[in-house]
Amino acid sequence: MSDSGKEVMTQPSSGNSNLGVGNFGPTPFHVSVAVREGYDDNVYTTRINPISSFFTEASALFDYRFGSPRTTFDLQALAGATYYYNRPFGQPYDIDLSVTLGFEHHFTPRLTLSISSYATYQSEPDLSLGFGTNRFSGNYFYTADKFSLAYQWTPRFSTVTSYTLGVIHYDDSTIGAYEDRFEHTFGNEFRYLALPTTALVGEYRFELDDFETGTRDSDTHFILAGIDHTFSPRFNLSFRGGVEFRDYETFGDRTSPYAEGTVHYALGKRTSVDWISRYGLEDADVPGTPSRTTFRTGLTFSYGITQRITATGSAFYQHDDNEALNSPGSIVPAFSEDSLDIGIGLRYEINRVFALLAGYSYTQVFSDIPIRDYSRNRYYLGLDVTL
């Protein structure tokens, strides 16, 4: 579940702007503490007899940024917990711990290392991740870490070699039996600068999915082409499209079109829009389902209404076509499912230290399997202190 009060983008930027200006501000450290009181009308994300509860949420956010002519570094750490006053089964609280890191270092004018990392240990489902289930399933750990090495061979031609690690692990072994896994993705981009603002890209990726239990391991080849275009220093887009070939250890081969795209637009310090989309094969999160074809898209924004009032929001939509399983002694029908998660928040700055918070989020899952349907509403009011 996304929340308009927390960061929803899972792949942090490497922060390659403003090189050579030293530290990004008078102090590279920022600490923010927030307390919220709210109401949740479906704490267990169930269809039948949903349980509602008031809750208290407390969190602390630590932010550190550093910049030099050759190196940029961004670190953001969040520690939070939510206590529910009416949660009769399981733990009465949710955990929310996360670390986001972006690092870039220029070894030479031609050779650059970039690292982007996101790790979290939390309880709530989060559609922005593209990993895990779309309903409450207890505490889980998730990380996505990308290491890239770029080399500028000529003024127009460059390559980017990368490795991405994805990991998910649920504390509940019954969920982990079909969700826990490691994903290793190796990639190489070939980039040609056709125009000063436009790069044409050809890319190959190889992905290994290694499940901790079961026989759902697979390997996938991606052959992609795309474009990176900069309309202005504040407006850019990236697109990749092609085909993926997936070979499952047990379920045979699958071939599917694949596409992904991102758009970023920043009007100013407090106004920005980010849009991400992806279509392709994914590992199913329903026991017995071999695989699924998924389209997911997400929009996040921040808008400075006045000098003191800022609105933030997010909207994530996911459509899954789950494949049928027909094997001796096991029959699972094909089914489709749609997930929608919307959040909006308002922040009113009383002064440089104190700010008032208010927000609302709505989650809805529509499924061909009626028992998997649910809807959820969350409301909160709070206070934020920034040091």
Coordinates of C-alpha atoms in Angstrom, one line a residue, residues 85-326:
Y85 CA -6.0 -0.2 18.6
N86 CA -8.2 -3.0 17.2
R87 CA -6.2 -5.8 15.7
P88 CA -7.2 -9.0 17.4
F89 CA -5.1 -11.4 15.3
G90 CA -1.4 -11.4 14.9
Q91 CA 0.8 -8.5 15.9
P92 CA -1.0 -5.2 16.7
Y93 CA 1.6 -3.1 15.0
D94 CA 3.2 -2.7 11.6
I95 CA 6.9 -2.1 11.0
D96 CA 8.3 0.3 8.3
L97 CA 12.1 0.4 7.9
S98 CA 13.8 1.5 4.7
V99 CA 17.1 2.7 3.3
T100 CA 17.5 4.4 -0.1
L101 CA 21.0 5.1 -1.5
G102 CA 22.3 6.7 -4.6
F103 CA 26.0 6.9 -5.5
E104 CA 27.9 8.1 -8.5
H105 CA 31.7 8.4 -9.0
H106 CA 33.6 9.5 -12.1
F107 CA 36.9 7.5 -12.2
T108 CA 37.8 9.4 -15.4
P109 CA 35.9 11.7 -17.8
R110 CA 34.9 8.5 -19.6
L111 CA 34.4 5.9 -16.9
T112 CA 31.5 6.2 -14.3
L113 CA 30.2 3.9 -11.6
S114 CA 26.6 4.3 -10.4
I115 CA 24.9 2.5 -7.6
S116 CA 21.2 2.8 -6.7
S117 CA 19.8 0.7 -3.8
Y118 CA 16.5 0.4 -2.0
A119 CA 15.9 -1.9 1.0
T120 CA 12.9 -2.2 3.2
Y121 CA 11.5 -4.3 6.0
Q122 CA 7.8 -3.6 6.3
S123 CA 4.4 -5.0 6.9
E124 CA 2.1 -3.3 4.4
P125 CA 1.6 -4.4 0.8
D126 CA 3.1 -1.9 -1.6
L127 CA 2.1 -1.9 -5.3
S128 CA 4.9 0.6 -6.1
L129 CA 7.5 -2.2 -5.6
G130 CA 6.4 -4.6 -8.4
F131 CA 7.3 -7.4 -5.9
G132 CA 5.2 -9.3 -3.4
T133 CA 1.5 -9.8 -2.8
N134 CA -1.2 -7.2 -3.1
R135 CA -2.7 -7.9 0.3
F136 CA -1.6 -7.9 3.9
S137 CA 0.7 -10.9 4.5
G138 CA 2.8 -10.0 7.5
N139 CA 6.4 -8.7 7.7
Y140 CA 8.7 -9.0 4.7
F141 CA 12.1 -7.9 3.5
Y142 CA 12.6 -6.5 0.0
T143 CA 15.6 -5.0 -1.7
A144 CA 16.5 -3.8 -5.2
D145 CA 20.1 -2.9 -5.8
K146 CA 21.6 -1.9 -9.2
F147 CA 25.3 -1.5 -10.0
S148 CA 26.2 0.1 -13.3
L149 CA 29.5 0.9 -15.1
A150 CA 29.3 3.3 -18.0
Y151 CA 32.1 3.9 -20.5
Q152 CA 32.2 6.6 -23.2
W153 CA 34.0 5.0 -26.1
T154 CA 33.6 8.0 -28.5
P155 CA 31.8 11.3 -28.2
R156 CA 28.6 9.6 -29.6
F157 CA 28.9 5.9 -28.5
S158 CA 28.9 4.5 -25.0
T159 CA 28.0 1.3 -23.1
V160 CA 26.5 0.7 -19.7
T161 CA 27.1 -2.7 -18.1
S162 CA 24.9 -3.5 -15.1
Y163 CA 24.0 -6.0 -12.4
T164 CA 20.7 -5.8 -10.5
L165 CA 19.9 -7.9 -7.4
G166 CA 16.3 -8.3 -6.3
V167 CA 15.4 -10.2 -3.1
I168 CA 12.1 -10.8 -1.3
H169 CA 11.6 -12.8 1.9
Y170 CA 8.5 -13.1 4.1
D171 CA 8.6 -13.9 7.8
D172 CA 5.5 -16.1 7.3
S173 CA 6.8 -19.4 5.9
T174 CA 3.5 -20.3 4.3
I175 CA 3.7 -17.1 2.2
G176 CA 7.5 -17.5 1.7
A177 CA 7.0 -21.0 0.3
Y178 CA 5.9 -19.5 -3.0
E179 CA 7.1 -15.9 -2.8
D180 CA 10.7 -15.9 -1.3
R181 CA 13.3 -15.6 -4.1
F182 CA 16.4 -14.0 -5.5
E183 CA 16.4 -12.3 -8.9
H184 CA 19.8 -11.7 -10.6
T185 CA 19.7 -9.5 -13.7
F186 CA 22.8 -8.9 -15.9
G187 CA 22.5 -6.2 -18.6
N188 CA 24.4 -4.3 -21.3
E189 CA 23.3 -1.2 -23.1
F190 CA 24.7 0.1 -26.3
R191 CA 24.0 3.8 -26.6
Y192 CA 24.4 6.1 -29.6
L193 CA 23.9 9.9 -29.3
A194 CA 21.9 10.6 -32.4
L195 CA 21.2 14.2 -31.3
P196 CA 22.5 16.3 -28.4
T197 CA 19.3 15.5 -26.5
T198 CA 18.5 12.0 -27.9
A199 CA 20.2 8.7 -27.3
L200 CA 19.2 5.6 -29.2
V201 CA 19.6 2.4 -27.1
G202 CA 20.0 -1.3 -27.8
E203 CA 20.0 -3.5 -24.8
Y204 CA 20.3 -7.2 -23.8
R205 CA 19.4 -8.5 -20.3
F206 CA 19.7 -12.0 -18.7
E207 CA 17.7 -12.7 -15.6
L208 CA 17.9 -15.6 -13.2
D209 CA 15.0 -16.2 -10.8
D210 CA 16.0 -18.5 -7.9
F211 CA 13.2 -19.4 -5.5
E212 CA 14.1 -20.6 -2.0
T213 CA 11.6 -23.5 -2.2
G214 CA 9.6 -25.2 -4.9
T215 CA 10.4 -25.7 -8.6
R216 CA 9.6 -22.2 -10.0
D217 CA 13.1 -21.3 -11.0
S218 CA 13.5 -19.7 -14.4
D219 CA 15.9 -17.8 -16.7
T220 CA 14.9 -15.1 -19.1
H221 CA 16.5 -13.4 -22.1
F222 CA 15.5 -9.8 -23.0
I223 CA 16.2 -8.2 -26.4
L224 CA 15.3 -4.5 -26.3
A225 CA 15.5 -1.3 -28.2
G226 CA 14.6 2.2 -27.0
I227 CA 15.3 5.9 -26.6
D228 CA 16.4 8.3 -23.9
H229 CA 15.3 11.9 -24.7
T230 CA 15.8 15.1 -22.8
F231 CA 13.3 17.8 -23.6
S232 CA 14.8 20.2 -21.1
P233 CA 17.0 20.0 -18.0
R234 CA 13.8 19.3 -16.0
F235 CA 11.9 17.1 -18.5
N236 CA 13.1 13.8 -19.8
L237 CA 11.8 10.3 -20.8
S238 CA 13.1 6.8 -21.3
F239 CA 11.5 3.9 -23.2
R240 CA 12.5 0.3 -23.8
G241 CA 10.6 -2.2 -25.9
G242 CA 11.2 -5.7 -27.3
V243 CA 10.7 -9.3 -26.5
E244 CA 11.5 -11.6 -23.6
F245 CA 12.1 -15.4 -23.7
R246 CA 11.5 -17.2 -20.3
D247 CA 12.4 -20.8 -19.6
Y248 CA 10.8 -22.3 -16.5
E249 CA 12.4 -25.3 -14.7
T250 CA 9.0 -27.0 -14.5
F251 CA 6.4 -25.1 -16.7
G252 CA 8.2 -25.0 -20.0
D253 CA 8.9 -21.9 -22.2
R254 CA 7.1 -18.6 -22.5
T255 CA 7.6 -15.7 -25.0
S256 CA 6.1 -12.3 -24.5
P257 CA 6.4 -8.7 -25.6
Y258 CA 8.1 -6.5 -23.1
A259 CA 8.0 -2.7 -22.6
E260 CA 8.9 -0.2 -19.9
G261 CA 9.0 3.5 -19.7
T262 CA 9.6 6.4 -17.4
V263 CA 8.9 10.1 -17.6
H264 CA 10.2 12.8 -15.2
Y265 CA 9.1 16.4 -15.1
A266 CA 10.2 19.0 -12.5
L267 CA 8.7 22.5 -12.6
G268 CA 10.5 23.6 -9.5
K269 CA 11.7 22.6 -6.1
R270 CA 8.3 21.6 -4.8
T271 CA 6.5 20.6 -8.1
S272 CA 7.4 17.4 -10.0
V273 CA 5.7 14.5 -11.7
D274 CA 7.1 11.0 -12.2
W275 CA 5.4 8.3 -14.3
I276 CA 6.5 4.6 -14.6
S277 CA 5.0 1.8 -16.7
R278 CA 5.9 -1.8 -17.5
Y279 CA 4.4 -4.8 -19.4
G280 CA 5.7 -8.3 -19.5
L281 CA 6.0 -11.7 -17.8
E282 CA 6.2 -11.9 -14.0
D283 CA 6.3 -14.5 -11.3
A284 CA 2.8 -15.1 -10.0
D285 CA 2.0 -14.5 -6.3
V286 CA -0.8 -17.1 -6.2
P287 CA 0.1 -20.7 -5.2
G288 CA -0.2 -23.2 -8.2
T289 CA -0.2 -20.5 -10.9
P290 CA 2.8 -21.0 -13.1
S291 CA 3.2 -17.4 -14.3
R292 CA 1.4 -14.2 -15.2
T293 CA 1.4 -11.4 -17.7
T294 CA 1.3 -8.0 -16.0
F295 CA 0.8 -4.4 -17.0
R296 CA 1.6 -2.0 -14.2
T297 CA 1.7 1.8 -14.2
G298 CA 2.3 4.4 -11.5
L299 CA 2.1 8.2 -11.2
T300 CA 3.6 10.2 -8.3
F301 CA 3.5 14.0 -8.0
S302 CA 4.3 16.9 -5.7
Y303 CA 2.7 20.3 -6.3
G304 CA 3.4 23.5 -4.4
I305 CA 0.0 25.1 -4.1
T306 CA 1.5 28.1 -2.1
Q307 CA 4.7 28.8 -0.4
R308 CA 3.4 27.0 2.7
I309 CA 1.1 24.3 1.3
T310 CA 2.2 21.3 -0.8
A311 CA 0.1 18.5 -2.2
T312 CA 1.6 15.1 -2.8
G313 CA 0.0 12.1 -4.4
S314 CA 0.3 8.7 -6.1
A315 CA -1.8 6.4 -8.2
F316 CA -0.7 2.8 -9.0
Y317 CA -2.6 0.4 -11.2
Q318 CA -1.8 -3.2 -12.0
H319 CA -3.5 -5.8 -14.3
D320 CA -2.6 -9.4 -14.0
D321 CA -3.5 -12.3 -16.3
N322 CA -2.7 -15.4 -14.4
E323 CA -2.0 -18.5 -16.4
A324 CA -3.9 -21.8 -15.9
L325 CA -2.1 -24.9 -14.5
N326 CA -3.2 -28.3 -16.0

